[in-house]
Tab-separated table of C-alpha atoms in Angstrom:
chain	number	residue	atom	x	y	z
W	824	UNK	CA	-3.370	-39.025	68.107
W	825	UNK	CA	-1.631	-38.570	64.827
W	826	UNK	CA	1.809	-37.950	64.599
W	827	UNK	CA	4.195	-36.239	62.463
W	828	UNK	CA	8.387	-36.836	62.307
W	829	UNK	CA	10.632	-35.363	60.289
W	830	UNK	CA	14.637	-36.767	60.123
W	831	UNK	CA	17.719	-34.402	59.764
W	832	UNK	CA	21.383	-35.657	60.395
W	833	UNK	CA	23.163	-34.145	62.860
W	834	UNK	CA	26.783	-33.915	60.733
W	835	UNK	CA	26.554	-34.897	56.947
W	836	UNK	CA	29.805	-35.495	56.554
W	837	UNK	CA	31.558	-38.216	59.190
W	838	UNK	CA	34.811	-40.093	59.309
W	839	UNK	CA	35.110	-44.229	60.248
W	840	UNK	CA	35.307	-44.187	64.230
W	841	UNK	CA	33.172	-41.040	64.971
W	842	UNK	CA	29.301	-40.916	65.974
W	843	UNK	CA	26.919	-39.465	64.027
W	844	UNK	CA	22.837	-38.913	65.341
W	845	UNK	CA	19.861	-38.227	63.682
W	846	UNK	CA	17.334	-35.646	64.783
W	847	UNK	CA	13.406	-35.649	64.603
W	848	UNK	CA	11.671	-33.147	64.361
W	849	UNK	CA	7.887	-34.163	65.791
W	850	UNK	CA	4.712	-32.456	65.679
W	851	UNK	CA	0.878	-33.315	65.399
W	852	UNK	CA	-1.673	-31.476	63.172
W	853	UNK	CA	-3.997	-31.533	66.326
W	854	UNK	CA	-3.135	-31.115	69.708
W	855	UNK	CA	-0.952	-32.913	72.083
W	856	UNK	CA	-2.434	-35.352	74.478
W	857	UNK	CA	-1.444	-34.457	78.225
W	858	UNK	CA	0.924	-36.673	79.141
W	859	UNK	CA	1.223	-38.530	76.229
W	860	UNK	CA	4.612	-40.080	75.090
W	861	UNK	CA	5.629	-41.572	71.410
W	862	UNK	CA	7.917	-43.638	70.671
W	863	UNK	CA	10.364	-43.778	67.382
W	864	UNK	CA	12.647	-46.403	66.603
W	865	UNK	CA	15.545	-46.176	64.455
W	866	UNK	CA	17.870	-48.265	62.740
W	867	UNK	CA	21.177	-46.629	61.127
W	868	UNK	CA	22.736	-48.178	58.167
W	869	UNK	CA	25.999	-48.776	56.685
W	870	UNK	CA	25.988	-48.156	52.925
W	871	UNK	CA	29.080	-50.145	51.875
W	872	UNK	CA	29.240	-50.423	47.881
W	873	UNK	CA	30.112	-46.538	47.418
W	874	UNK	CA	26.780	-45.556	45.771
W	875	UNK	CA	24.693	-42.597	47.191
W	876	UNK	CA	21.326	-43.564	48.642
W	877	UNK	CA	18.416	-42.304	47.551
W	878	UNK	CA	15.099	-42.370	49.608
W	879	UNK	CA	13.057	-45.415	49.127
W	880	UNK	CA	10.507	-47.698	51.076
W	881	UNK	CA	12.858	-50.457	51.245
W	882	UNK	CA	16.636	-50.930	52.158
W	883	UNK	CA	18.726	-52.263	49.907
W	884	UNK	CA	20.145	-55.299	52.272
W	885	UNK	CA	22.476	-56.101	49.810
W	886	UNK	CA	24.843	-53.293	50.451
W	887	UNK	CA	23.211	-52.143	53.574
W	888	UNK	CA	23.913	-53.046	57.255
W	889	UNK	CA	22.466	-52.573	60.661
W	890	UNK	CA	24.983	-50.710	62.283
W	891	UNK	CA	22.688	-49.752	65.596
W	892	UNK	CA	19.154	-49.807	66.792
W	893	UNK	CA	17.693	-46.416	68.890
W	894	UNK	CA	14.514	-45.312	70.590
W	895	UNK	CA	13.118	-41.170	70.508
W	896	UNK	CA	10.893	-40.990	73.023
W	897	UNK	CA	9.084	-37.846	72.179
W	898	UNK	CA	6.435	-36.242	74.863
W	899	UNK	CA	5.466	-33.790	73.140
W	900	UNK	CA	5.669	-31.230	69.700
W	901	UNK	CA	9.549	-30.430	69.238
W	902	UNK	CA	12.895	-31.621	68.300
W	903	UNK	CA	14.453	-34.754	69.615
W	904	UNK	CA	18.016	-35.698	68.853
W	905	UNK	CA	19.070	-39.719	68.948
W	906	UNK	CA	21.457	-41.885	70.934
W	907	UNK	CA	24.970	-41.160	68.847
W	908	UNK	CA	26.318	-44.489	67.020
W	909	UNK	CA	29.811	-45.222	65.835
W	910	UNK	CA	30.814	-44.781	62.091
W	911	UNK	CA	31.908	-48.507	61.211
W	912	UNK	CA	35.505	-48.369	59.105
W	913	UNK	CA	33.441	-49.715	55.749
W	914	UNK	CA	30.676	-47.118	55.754
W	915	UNK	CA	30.856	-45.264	53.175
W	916	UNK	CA	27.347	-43.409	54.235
W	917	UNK	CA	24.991	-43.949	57.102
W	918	UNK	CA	21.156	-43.706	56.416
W	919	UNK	CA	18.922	-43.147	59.180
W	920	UNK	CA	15.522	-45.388	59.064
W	921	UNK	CA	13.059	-44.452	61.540
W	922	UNK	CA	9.194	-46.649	62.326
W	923	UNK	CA	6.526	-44.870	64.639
W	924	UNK	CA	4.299	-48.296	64.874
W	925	UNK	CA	0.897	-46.724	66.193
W	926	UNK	CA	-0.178	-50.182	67.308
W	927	UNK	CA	2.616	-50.580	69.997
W	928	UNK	CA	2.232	-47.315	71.402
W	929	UNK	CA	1.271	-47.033	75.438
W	930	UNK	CA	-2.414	-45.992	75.694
């Protein structure tokens, strides 16, 4: 089954010490399997040097930090919103990566 996700943030602008989550929006250009589940991980970043990200394939790890790790577990088409993290006091912004590894998917 091929599946599709696309990422919105919940608030775009947050202070140090409040959460922030990330929602996706999934679909499938087929249909759904019965019963089938997939599952999204996501990492949120702190960008600490002050300099607007930009989408790319990579994160910068020199100015970027893990601030949490999260799981979407979607079961169908339709919007999922994540676990909320905690703004860290040196975040200037928080990116949202997000992995849907076919290969580790349950059958």
């Amino acid at each position: 089954m091929t599946v599709d996700a696309v990422s919105s943030v919940t608030k775009s602008v947050v202070s140090a010490g409040e959460t922030v989550q990330d929602t996706l929006t999934v679909s499938t250009p087929g249909t759904w399997i019965d019963g089938a589940v997939a599952t999204f991980k996501g990492t949120a970043y702190a960008v600490t040097d002050g300099t607007p990200p930009t989408q790319s394939d990579t994160v910068p790890t020199s100015f970027a930090r893990v601030i949490d790790s999260v799981e979407i577990v979607a079961d169908g088409p339709g919007t999922y919103t994540s676990p909320e993290v905690t703004v860290p006091d040196d975040a200037g912004y928080v990116v949202w990566v997000w992995n849907f590894d076919q290969a580790t998917q349950p059958d």
